């Protein structure tokens, strides 16, 4: 099963080398067939120059530059429209996500044939390091609201680090979120539309270089919009977009084409 890794990057000159080298070394050591897709989101620093140089040592690296509109969600979606693997993970460019956890996600997906594997930093075995107290508090409150609203037990929806089968990404289209609210749109749509998932504990480490691109004050209403959108689909779509419904429609089309 070929693994694709989509990494959005905006002004990550201080982190991108360590992130990609450690990721590539980890996947190569496990002999996992993979590709690493970095979407340069029109960085204003030397990120693109560094990426071009890294192509000489990382054979599985592909670089795209998002022409715009820009933003975290747009950059991730740009990569999700272009990956070629059987499954795809979204990871951050600041080395906050551990490549060894990605391998555990990958193994879990194959072991149980899950449509998605979600990480959680807040279950037994998970951990955070250097998480600012204010951001951590806001994170836990936001995830509590999401869990209660959607009627689910999963407690780390807002973390982007997750793994999806190719068919799952195709099945949760169209994606709307242009910003960090894409982090909740992807898993919530997958859950609402009936895709199977497993939760695996993962580690998170605060960035060593650069600045976080997440602006909490700007994101509240945007997260709420996506949450409301997914809630409406859950209760009023009559499962028109559900995995089982899509499979039945695909089977009908296949039968007609054979006839």
Short mmCIF file of C-alpha atoms in Angstrom, two decimals:
data_model
loop_
_atom_site.label_atom_id
_atom_site.label_comp_id
_atom_site.label_asym_id
_atom_site.label_seq_id
_atom_site.Cartn_x
_atom_site.Cartn_y
_atom_site.Cartn_z
CA UNK A 1 0.00 0.00 0.00
CA UNK A 2 1.63 3.20 -1.18
CA UNK A 3 1.65 6.01 1.37
CA UNK A 4 1.42 9.67 0.41
CA UNK A 5 2.25 12.42 2.88
CA UNK A 6 0.92 15.92 2.24
CA UNK A 7 2.76 18.73 4.03
CA UNK A 8 1.72 22.39 3.67
CA UNK A 9 4.59 24.82 4.14
CA UNK A 10 4.57 28.57 4.59
CA UNK A 11 7.78 30.26 5.78
CA UNK A 12 9.24 27.08 7.28
CA UNK A 13 12.92 27.58 6.44
CA UNK A 14 13.90 26.83 10.05
CA UNK A 15 12.11 23.46 10.24
CA UNK A 16 11.50 21.99 6.81
CA UNK A 17 14.89 20.26 6.38
CA UNK A 18 14.74 18.37 9.67
CA UNK A 19 11.09 17.50 9.09
CA UNK A 20 11.60 16.00 5.63
CA UNK A 21 14.89 14.25 6.34
CA UNK A 22 13.55 12.57 9.49
CA UNK A 23 10.32 11.58 7.71
CA UNK A 24 12.12 10.15 4.70
CA UNK A 25 14.65 8.27 6.83
CA UNK A 26 11.87 6.74 8.93
CA UNK A 27 9.79 5.57 5.98
CA UNK A 28 12.82 4.29 4.09
CA UNK A 29 14.01 2.33 7.15
CA UNK A 30 10.64 0.57 7.24
CA UNK A 31 10.76 0.08 3.44
CA UNK A 32 7.35 1.74 3.01
CA UNK A 33 6.54 2.67 -0.56
CA UNK A 34 5.79 6.38 -0.31
CA UNK A 35 5.79 9.87 -1.73
CA UNK A 36 6.22 13.16 0.13
CA UNK A 37 4.25 16.05 -1.33
CA UNK A 38 5.09 19.51 -0.01
CA UNK A 39 2.81 22.38 -0.98
CA UNK A 40 4.77 25.59 -0.74
CA UNK A 41 2.10 28.16 0.06
CA UNK A 42 3.94 31.09 -1.54
CA UNK A 43 6.52 31.35 1.24
CA UNK A 44 8.31 34.67 1.60
CA UNK A 45 11.50 33.19 3.06
CA UNK A 46 13.92 30.56 1.70
CA UNK A 47 11.54 27.61 2.07
CA UNK A 48 11.28 26.97 -1.67
CA UNK A 49 15.04 27.19 -2.20
CA UNK A 50 15.62 24.68 0.60
CA UNK A 51 12.98 22.36 -0.84
CA UNK A 52 14.57 22.42 -4.28
CA UNK A 53 17.93 21.52 -2.74
CA UNK A 54 16.38 18.68 -0.74
CA UNK A 55 15.15 17.03 -3.94
CA UNK A 56 18.77 16.01 -4.58
CA UNK A 57 18.83 13.82 -1.47
CA UNK A 58 15.17 12.84 -1.07
CA UNK A 59 14.10 10.95 -4.19
CA UNK A 60 10.47 10.63 -3.08
CA UNK A 61 9.97 14.38 -2.63
CA UNK A 62 7.59 16.28 -4.91
CA UNK A 63 7.18 20.05 -4.58
CA UNK A 64 4.19 22.11 -5.58
CA UNK A 65 3.70 25.82 -5.20
CA UNK A 66 0.11 26.79 -4.56
CA UNK A 67 -0.60 29.72 -6.94
CA UNK A 68 -3.46 30.89 -4.74
CA UNK A 69 -5.72 31.50 -3.05
CA UNK A 70 -3.42 30.78 -0.13
CA UNK A 71 -4.00 29.57 3.40
CA UNK A 72 -3.51 26.32 5.29
CA UNK A 73 -6.70 24.70 4.01
CA UNK A 74 -6.04 25.66 0.40
CA UNK A 75 -2.47 24.32 0.62
CA UNK A 76 -3.59 20.97 2.04
CA UNK A 77 -6.39 20.65 -0.49
CA UNK A 78 -3.90 21.39 -3.28
CA UNK A 79 -1.87 18.40 -2.16
CA UNK A 80 -4.93 16.18 -1.65
CA UNK A 81 -5.90 16.81 -5.27
CA UNK A 82 -2.53 15.56 -6.52
CA UNK A 83 -1.31 12.62 -4.41
CA UNK A 84 -0.94 9.21 -6.07
CA UNK A 85 -0.83 6.81 -3.10
CA UNK A 86 -3.40 4.35 -1.80
CA UNK A 87 -3.62 6.34 1.42
CA UNK A 88 -2.62 9.85 2.43
CA UNK A 89 -1.54 11.51 5.66
CA UNK A 90 -1.55 15.20 6.49
CA UNK A 91 1.47 16.28 8.52
CA UNK A 92 2.87 19.62 9.63
CA UNK A 93 6.12 21.12 8.35
CA UNK A 94 7.35 22.16 11.80
CA UNK A 95 8.27 18.65 13.05
CA UNK A 96 5.47 18.72 15.62
CA UNK A 97 4.29 15.32 14.34
CA UNK A 98 6.47 12.25 14.90
CA UNK A 99 7.24 10.18 11.75
CA UNK A 100 7.30 7.02 13.88
CA UNK A 101 3.67 7.70 14.81
CA UNK A 102 2.86 7.88 11.11
CA UNK A 103 4.28 4.38 10.70
CA UNK A 104 2.02 3.22 13.54
CA UNK A 105 -0.98 4.84 11.78
CA UNK A 106 -0.01 3.07 8.56
CA UNK A 107 0.34 -0.31 10.27
CA UNK A 108 -2.98 0.15 12.05
CA UNK A 109 -4.78 0.95 8.80
CA UNK A 110 -3.47 -2.23 7.18
CA UNK A 111 -4.08 -4.33 10.26
CA UNK A 112 -7.78 -3.48 10.52
CA UNK A 113 -8.46 -2.32 6.95
CA UNK A 114 -9.74 0.98 8.36
CA UNK A 115 -10.80 3.85 6.11
CA UNK A 116 -9.08 6.34 8.44
CA UNK A 117 -6.67 6.37 11.34
CA UNK A 118 -6.85 9.33 13.70
CA UNK A 119 -4.25 10.29 16.26
CA UNK A 120 -5.03 11.54 19.75
CA UNK A 121 -2.60 13.35 21.98
CA UNK A 122 -5.02 13.05 24.89
CA UNK A 123 -5.52 9.33 25.35
CA UNK A 124 -3.32 6.83 27.20
CA UNK A 125 0.01 6.70 25.39
CA UNK A 126 -0.39 10.13 23.79
CA UNK A 127 1.55 13.20 24.89
CA UNK A 128 2.29 16.86 24.23
CA UNK A 129 5.56 18.69 24.81
CA UNK A 130 5.91 22.45 25.06
CA UNK A 131 2.19 23.10 24.51
CA UNK A 132 1.42 26.66 25.73
CA UNK A 133 -1.13 26.52 28.54
CA UNK A 134 -3.59 28.96 26.93
CA UNK A 135 -3.59 27.15 23.59
CA UNK A 136 -3.93 23.79 25.31
CA UNK A 137 -6.91 25.02 27.34
CA UNK A 138 -8.63 26.43 24.25
CA UNK A 139 -7.89 23.20 22.39
CA UNK A 140 -9.50 21.02 25.05
CA UNK A 141 -12.58 23.25 25.23
CA UNK A 142 -12.94 23.30 21.45
CA UNK A 143 -12.62 19.53 21.20
CA UNK A 144 -15.14 19.06 24.00
CA UNK A 145 -17.65 21.25 22.15
CA UNK A 146 -17.06 19.30 18.92
CA UNK A 147 -17.40 15.92 20.63
CA UNK A 148 -20.61 16.84 22.46
CA UNK A 149 -22.13 18.54 19.42
CA UNK A 150 -21.40 15.62 17.10
CA UNK A 151 -22.22 12.95 19.70
CA UNK A 152 -18.89 11.15 19.49
CA UNK A 153 -16.13 10.15 21.89
CA UNK A 154 -13.12 11.09 19.74
CA UNK A 155 -11.30 13.90 21.54
CA UNK A 156 -8.64 15.34 19.21
CA UNK A 157 -10.44 16.40 16.05
CA UNK A 158 -8.53 19.68 15.67
CA UNK A 159 -5.13 18.06 15.11
CA UNK A 160 -4.36 17.80 11.40
CA UNK A 161 -2.19 14.69 11.77
CA UNK A 162 -4.39 11.89 10.41
CA UNK A 163 -4.32 9.14 7.76
CA UNK A 164 -7.02 8.50 5.15
CA UNK A 165 -7.50 5.96 2.38
CA UNK A 166 -7.67 7.38 -1.12
CA UNK A 167 -11.30 6.30 -1.41
CA UNK A 168 -12.13 8.17 1.80
CA UNK A 169 -10.69 11.44 0.49
CA UNK A 170 -12.70 10.96 -2.69
CA UNK A 171 -15.82 10.19 -0.67
CA UNK A 172 -15.72 13.30 1.55
CA UNK A 173 -15.66 15.77 -1.31
CA UNK A 174 -16.30 18.61 -1.77
CA UNK A 175 -14.00 20.17 0.80
CA UNK A 176 -14.87 23.73 1.74
CA UNK A 177 -12.53 24.94 4.48
CA UNK A 178 -9.78 27.32 3.28
CA UNK A 179 -8.04 27.72 6.64
CA UNK A 180 -7.14 25.62 9.69
CA UNK A 181 -10.80 24.63 10.01
CA UNK A 182 -10.00 22.01 7.36
CA UNK A 183 -8.51 20.02 10.25
CA UNK A 184 -12.02 19.33 11.56
CA UNK A 185 -13.79 19.14 8.20
CA UNK A 186 -11.78 16.11 7.05
CA UNK A 187 -12.42 13.79 10.03
CA UNK A 188 -15.97 14.98 10.77
CA UNK A 189 -17.09 14.37 7.20
CA UNK A 190 -15.46 10.95 7.23
CA UNK A 191 -17.28 10.04 10.46
CA UNK A 192 -20.64 11.48 9.34
CA UNK A 193 -20.42 9.68 6.00
CA UNK A 194 -19.86 6.30 7.61
CA UNK A 195 -16.17 5.66 7.02
CA UNK A 196 -14.49 3.40 9.56
CA UNK A 197 -11.71 4.70 11.75
CA UNK A 198 -9.32 3.73 14.51
CA UNK A 199 -7.75 6.02 17.11
CA UNK A 200 -4.05 5.69 17.89
CA UNK A 201 -2.17 7.68 20.56
CA UNK A 202 0.41 10.06 19.16
CA UNK A 203 3.00 12.52 20.36
CA UNK A 204 3.12 16.25 19.64
CA UNK A 205 6.06 18.59 20.15
CA UNK A 206 5.88 22.37 19.87
CA UNK A 207 7.85 23.85 17.00
CA UNK A 208 11.53 24.70 17.55
CA UNK A 209 11.74 27.39 14.87
CA UNK A 210 9.44 29.87 13.15
CA UNK A 211 6.01 31.02 14.22
CA UNK A 212 2.70 29.21 14.41
CA UNK A 213 0.38 30.17 11.54
CA UNK A 214 -2.77 29.48 13.56
CA UNK A 215 -4.44 32.71 14.70
CA UNK A 216 -6.94 31.68 17.35
CA UNK A 217 -8.88 34.97 17.32
CA UNK A 218 -9.53 34.62 13.60
CA UNK A 219 -10.59 30.98 13.63
CA UNK A 220 -13.50 30.72 16.09
CA UNK A 221 -16.31 31.54 13.66
CA UNK A 222 -14.66 29.50 10.88
CA UNK A 223 -14.46 26.39 13.04
CA UNK A 224 -18.08 26.95 14.07
CA UNK A 225 -19.17 27.21 10.43
CA UNK A 226 -17.61 23.85 9.51
CA UNK A 227 -18.94 22.22 12.68
CA UNK A 228 -22.45 23.46 11.88
CA UNK A 229 -22.08 22.33 8.26
CA UNK A 230 -21.13 18.79 9.35
CA UNK A 231 -23.89 18.72 11.98
CA UNK A 232 -26.51 19.68 9.37
CA UNK A 233 -25.26 16.96 7.05
CA UNK A 234 -25.41 14.40 9.86
CA UNK A 235 -29.07 15.04 10.65
CA UNK A 236 -30.60 16.30 7.41
CA UNK A 237 -28.75 14.76 4.45
CA UNK A 238 -30.68 11.47 4.81
CA UNK A 239 -27.33 9.73 4.19
CA UNK A 240 -27.20 10.92 0.58
CA UNK A 241 -23.41 11.20 0.91
CA UNK A 242 -22.95 8.13 3.11
CA UNK A 243 -20.27 5.58 2.23
CA UNK A 244 -22.84 2.79 1.75
CA UNK A 245 -24.97 5.00 -0.50
CA UNK A 246 -21.98 5.90 -2.66
CA UNK A 247 -20.98 2.23 -2.98
CA UNK A 248 -24.49 1.27 -4.10
CA UNK A 249 -24.51 4.06 -6.68
CA UNK A 250 -21.10 2.97 -7.95
CA UNK A 251 -22.28 -0.64 -8.21
CA UNK A 252 -25.33 0.45 -10.20
CA UNK A 253 -23.15 2.42 -12.61
CA UNK A 254 -20.81 -0.55 -12.98
CA UNK A 255 -23.72 -2.90 -13.69
CA UNK A 256 -25.15 -0.54 -16.31
CA UNK A 257 -21.79 -0.18 -18.04
CA UNK A 258 -21.42 -3.97 -18.24
CA UNK A 259 -24.93 -4.30 -19.71
#
